[in-house]
């Protein structure tokens, strides 16, 4: 829980700045774009007093000339004190970490991993409830392909929580994830609709359902309608329910929900900065 | 006039640096590109001791995934202390300002607004003449579609100036702008050629005529020739005449003019840095 | 030799930071992309305590609107204390230096010039051997079109070295370069294969052979095979031989070579940071 306590400490500085990372350089190595995650890391490093260099898009970089990933990482390693990496291939961050002397933070790789998102999601729950143990947490939407689900379930497996997995049948979590949950003795239930679970939830985590998952556009439209979060679908929810979303959202959370006491997704995004400040401090071992 | 005096103070530091914005972060949110304006703001913030994060191009950002503008602004608001925004839609900056807690500076939105350009234009006049009241100011070129004209006329309406509007008939200012000038009791004359007005001018502000405004390429060539500023077209001008241009220029100001005592467009561009330093200080309330 | 000694001093700070450039701004003006060179300069400036603004890609900049190079340079000159420029046209950096008040560093222009790469290459030799005089230096690959060869030969002409020029007949150095070497009284030999020269070399500098230089793809494949550096082709080399490469590499140096005592190309790339720190200090006259 050191990370969360450090993050809470960092919240005091998330709109000012520290000098703990003075003279340190973070290299952004995003082999696939992600504006939110990139800016969240950059802001965190700047608030700590550090500086940032950015490899830029792959198209504009040496990789376009045929350079292999290892050589690119070695280059960044010789420039920076810390590498923040995003890649479309699973395992790319681990591979980079084996090559680089500098620490590598995985800012998302492959289809299933986004560990710092999972950390900030869990941190948001901890900040809201003062604990994670005992929470009843619903996931709604595409639980099969959404990148954040896998990492977040791994983080939550460290706590005593009850999961409610709400998705269309074709987008239920993969067998590997279900096996993982069983192996860890996690309590979970599957649901075909939010209605079945909404009353008992402390947290509802919504993820987008992407059109390209459905061969039949009509089927997509039908499913999407059932898994959009609206004021109506929140009837029966506890007053204390909080709604999370990794953002960006398109229309899977109705704008009317933004005004309710339940909405926490903007706060959640904002908490990414202190969480990543804390993570950078832990990784680089900075002492104030 | 506080802004101009602050800007003049900032000129002392426009090639060194201050620490008044230490620990503050400016977010660049340029939904349409503008290298000059972006670099001018970035330089201003860096000279003040602050730091900069850049959303990057829209194609590479979350917006490409279908995120709405409000959510994007909320993201930047949770990271930065100040948002500098450029957008192709009129009113976008005002909309952003309503959503964000951080102040939003409009770096150009819609077809008619570019307030910080107008401020630096007026600042340049003030620095050159020690006053704006009493100046005789010509605008030459495309006065209908050029973004800067509208904002600059609004700024100048605060002063007692005489305007000379020099353009081909098809590119005269819009009726709304003429109405605005009349409503404010501004003195102005329309001209079909520079010759008619050049002798009395203190300031000549040149804007480009764009090919795409003319259905007939022959007509464009003819008009362009008449509204290019050359040594010859400056015959009869006062010694003290200064020529301004928002830049970039293509060929609407002949390169020979650069060498004359009249050329001030490069100095004008350079003054954008201290002007924006002053503006950022006023907006963020920084005290040295 | 002041540059090299300063660079060696800077090595102590190439993973920490100084404050000698506090408040100074470097403008990156890369009219053609080069991720490595850009990040190396940015890192150098940040390690010195300075800040960086980046014009970005030409497509996204004012140049796309038809602005001439001189006006673009004037803009950067009015913002920054130092301009680092890369351009596809030979002489562009010199032209910029004549226009700007700020110093301009040539980060590669035209087909033949890359002076800071040549400096860091020579610096690497100096650091490895404690001297450059007396070294036997092989160049292998495309010696006709590779950008770095020309600049490096110019730097080496200041020393007493023996050059071995190893290339396919069609990719031998241009007549101008051979004339330059003769004019300076440099000792050099031409070879058709590495085998002939490898035993006597202190340094082997490998450059890529690009497919587009060969009208006949079969001929390219044959030539490429003969000029790939492998473990086998290093048989007979001195223990103390060091292998350099400007990077990025594709496959012209076999990955197995990375593990040998000879490989220095990653160290060479890393030395670019202290070398450029020293260069920036000399150019901007910073005193600690």
JSON list of C-alpha atoms in Angstrom, two decimals, chain A residues 22-25 51-57 60-62 65-68 70-72 74-81 102, chain C residues 14-17 22 33-40 42-43 46-47 49-50 208 247-250 255 258 266 269-270 273:
[
{"chain": "A", "resi": 22, "resn": "UNK", "atom": "CA", "xyz": [15.39, 17.74, -10.94]},
{"chain": "A", "resi": 23, "resn": "UNK", "atom": "CA", "xyz": [17.83, 16.85, -13.67]},
{"chain": "A", "resi": 24, "resn": "UNK", "atom": "CA", "xyz": [16.16, 13.53, -14.46]},
{"chain": "A", "resi": 25, "resn": "UNK", "atom": "CA", "xyz": [14.90, 12.77, -17.96]},
{"chain": "A", "resi": 51, "resn": "UNK", "atom": "CA", "xyz": [12.15, 16.71, -17.94]},
{"chain": "A", "resi": 52, "resn": "UNK", "atom": "CA", "xyz": [10.76, 14.76, -20.87]},
{"chain": "A", "resi": 53, "resn": "UNK", "atom": "CA", "xyz": [11.99, 13.70, -24.28]},
{"chain": "A", "resi": 54, "resn": "UNK", "atom": "CA", "xyz": [9.60, 12.08, -26.75]},
{"chain": "A", "resi": 55, "resn": "UNK", "atom": "CA", "xyz": [10.56, 9.59, -29.44]},
{"chain": "A", "resi": 56, "resn": "UNK", "atom": "CA", "xyz": [7.51, 10.75, -31.37]},
{"chain": "A", "resi": 57, "resn": "UNK", "atom": "CA", "xyz": [5.43, 8.63, -33.67]},
{"chain": "A", "resi": 60, "resn": "UNK", "atom": "CA", "xyz": [8.68, 9.63, -37.99]},
{"chain": "A", "resi": 61, "resn": "UNK", "atom": "CA", "xyz": [11.28, 7.63, -36.09]},
{"chain": "A", "resi": 62, "resn": "UNK", "atom": "CA", "xyz": [14.28, 5.50, -36.89]},
{"chain": "A", "resi": 65, "resn": "UNK", "atom": "CA", "xyz": [14.12, 2.88, -41.41]},
{"chain": "A", "resi": 66, "resn": "UNK", "atom": "CA", "xyz": [14.03, -0.73, -40.30]},
{"chain": "A", "resi": 67, "resn": "UNK", "atom": "CA", "xyz": [15.74, -0.46, -36.92]},
{"chain": "A", "resi": 68, "resn": "UNK", "atom": "CA", "xyz": [14.94, -3.27, -34.51]},
{"chain": "A", "resi": 70, "resn": "UNK", "atom": "CA", "xyz": [16.35, -3.50, -29.11]},
{"chain": "A", "resi": 71, "resn": "UNK", "atom": "CA", "xyz": [18.50, -0.87, -30.82]},
{"chain": "A", "resi": 72, "resn": "UNK", "atom": "CA", "xyz": [15.83, 1.77, -30.34]},
{"chain": "A", "resi": 74, "resn": "UNK", "atom": "CA", "xyz": [19.40, 1.10, -26.31]},
{"chain": "A", "resi": 75, "resn": "UNK", "atom": "CA", "xyz": [19.33, 4.58, -27.82]},
{"chain": "A", "resi": 76, "resn": "UNK", "atom": "CA", "xyz": [16.69, 5.81, -25.36]},
{"chain": "A", "resi": 77, "resn": "UNK", "atom": "CA", "xyz": [18.53, 4.09, -22.53]},
{"chain": "A", "resi": 78, "resn": "UNK", "atom": "CA", "xyz": [21.68, 6.04, -23.28]},
{"chain": "A", "resi": 79, "resn": "UNK", "atom": "CA", "xyz": [19.75, 9.33, -23.16]},
{"chain": "A", "resi": 80, "resn": "UNK", "atom": "CA", "xyz": [17.19, 8.93, -20.37]},
{"chain": "A", "resi": 81, "resn": "UNK", "atom": "CA", "xyz": [16.91, 7.94, -16.72]},
{"chain": "A", "resi": 102, "resn": "UNK", "atom": "CA", "xyz": [17.15, 2.50, -16.99]},
{"chain": "C", "resi": 14, "resn": "UNK", "atom": "CA", "xyz": [25.43, 13.10, -18.97]},
{"chain": "C", "resi": 15, "resn": "UNK", "atom": "CA", "xyz": [23.09, 11.28, -16.59]},
{"chain": "C", "resi": 16, "resn": "UNK", "atom": "CA", "xyz": [22.59, 14.09, -14.14]},
{"chain": "C", "resi": 17, "resn": "UNK", "atom": "CA", "xyz": [22.24, 17.76, -14.91]},
{"chain": "C", "resi": 22, "resn": "UNK", "atom": "CA", "xyz": [19.33, 27.69, -17.24]},
{"chain": "C", "resi": 33, "resn": "UNK", "atom": "CA", "xyz": [13.33, 13.84, -39.58]},
{"chain": "C", "resi": 34, "resn": "UNK", "atom": "CA", "xyz": [16.09, 12.22, -37.53]},
{"chain": "C", "resi": 35, "resn": "UNK", "atom": "CA", "xyz": [14.94, 10.84, -34.21]},
{"chain": "C", "resi": 36, "resn": "UNK", "atom": "CA", "xyz": [18.36, 9.88, -32.87]},
{"chain": "C", "resi": 37, "resn": "UNK", "atom": "CA", "xyz": [20.06, 13.16, -33.67]},
{"chain": "C", "resi": 38, "resn": "UNK", "atom": "CA", "xyz": [17.10, 15.20, -32.42]},
{"chain": "C", "resi": 39, "resn": "UNK", "atom": "CA", "xyz": [16.87, 13.33, -29.10]},
{"chain": "C", "resi": 40, "resn": "UNK", "atom": "CA", "xyz": [20.63, 13.49, -28.62]},
{"chain": "C", "resi": 42, "resn": "UNK", "atom": "CA", "xyz": [17.48, 17.65, -26.81]},
{"chain": "C", "resi": 43, "resn": "UNK", "atom": "CA", "xyz": [19.00, 15.48, -24.09]},
{"chain": "C", "resi": 46, "resn": "UNK", "atom": "CA", "xyz": [18.20, 19.43, -20.99]},
{"chain": "C", "resi": 47, "resn": "UNK", "atom": "CA", "xyz": [21.22, 17.99, -19.15]},
{"chain": "C", "resi": 49, "resn": "UNK", "atom": "CA", "xyz": [19.67, 22.94, -17.68]},
{"chain": "C", "resi": 50, "resn": "UNK", "atom": "CA", "xyz": [18.25, 24.48, -20.86]},
{"chain": "C", "resi": 208, "resn": "UNK", "atom": "CA", "xyz": [24.73, 0.84, -44.65]},
{"chain": "C", "resi": 247, "resn": "UNK", "atom": "CA", "xyz": [23.07, 3.91, -36.39]},
{"chain": "C", "resi": 248, "resn": "UNK", "atom": "CA", "xyz": [20.36, 3.06, -37.04]},
{"chain": "C", "resi": 249, "resn": "UNK", "atom": "CA", "xyz": [21.54, -0.24, -38.46]},
{"chain": "C", "resi": 250, "resn": "UNK", "atom": "CA", "xyz": [19.38, -2.65, -40.31]},
{"chain": "C", "resi": 255, "resn": "UNK", "atom": "CA", "xyz": [23.64, -9.00, -34.02]},
{"chain": "C", "resi": 258, "resn": "UNK", "atom": "CA", "xyz": [27.11, -6.81, -30.51]},
{"chain": "C", "resi": 266, "resn": "UNK", "atom": "CA", "xyz": [26.10, 1.86, -28.75]},
{"chain": "C", "resi": 269, "resn": "UNK", "atom": "CA", "xyz": [25.78, 6.84, -29.77]},
{"chain": "C", "resi": 270, "resn": "UNK", "atom": "CA", "xyz": [25.77, 7.50, -26.02]},
{"chain": "C", "resi": 273, "resn": "UNK", "atom": "CA", "xyz": [25.20, 13.49, -25.58]}
]
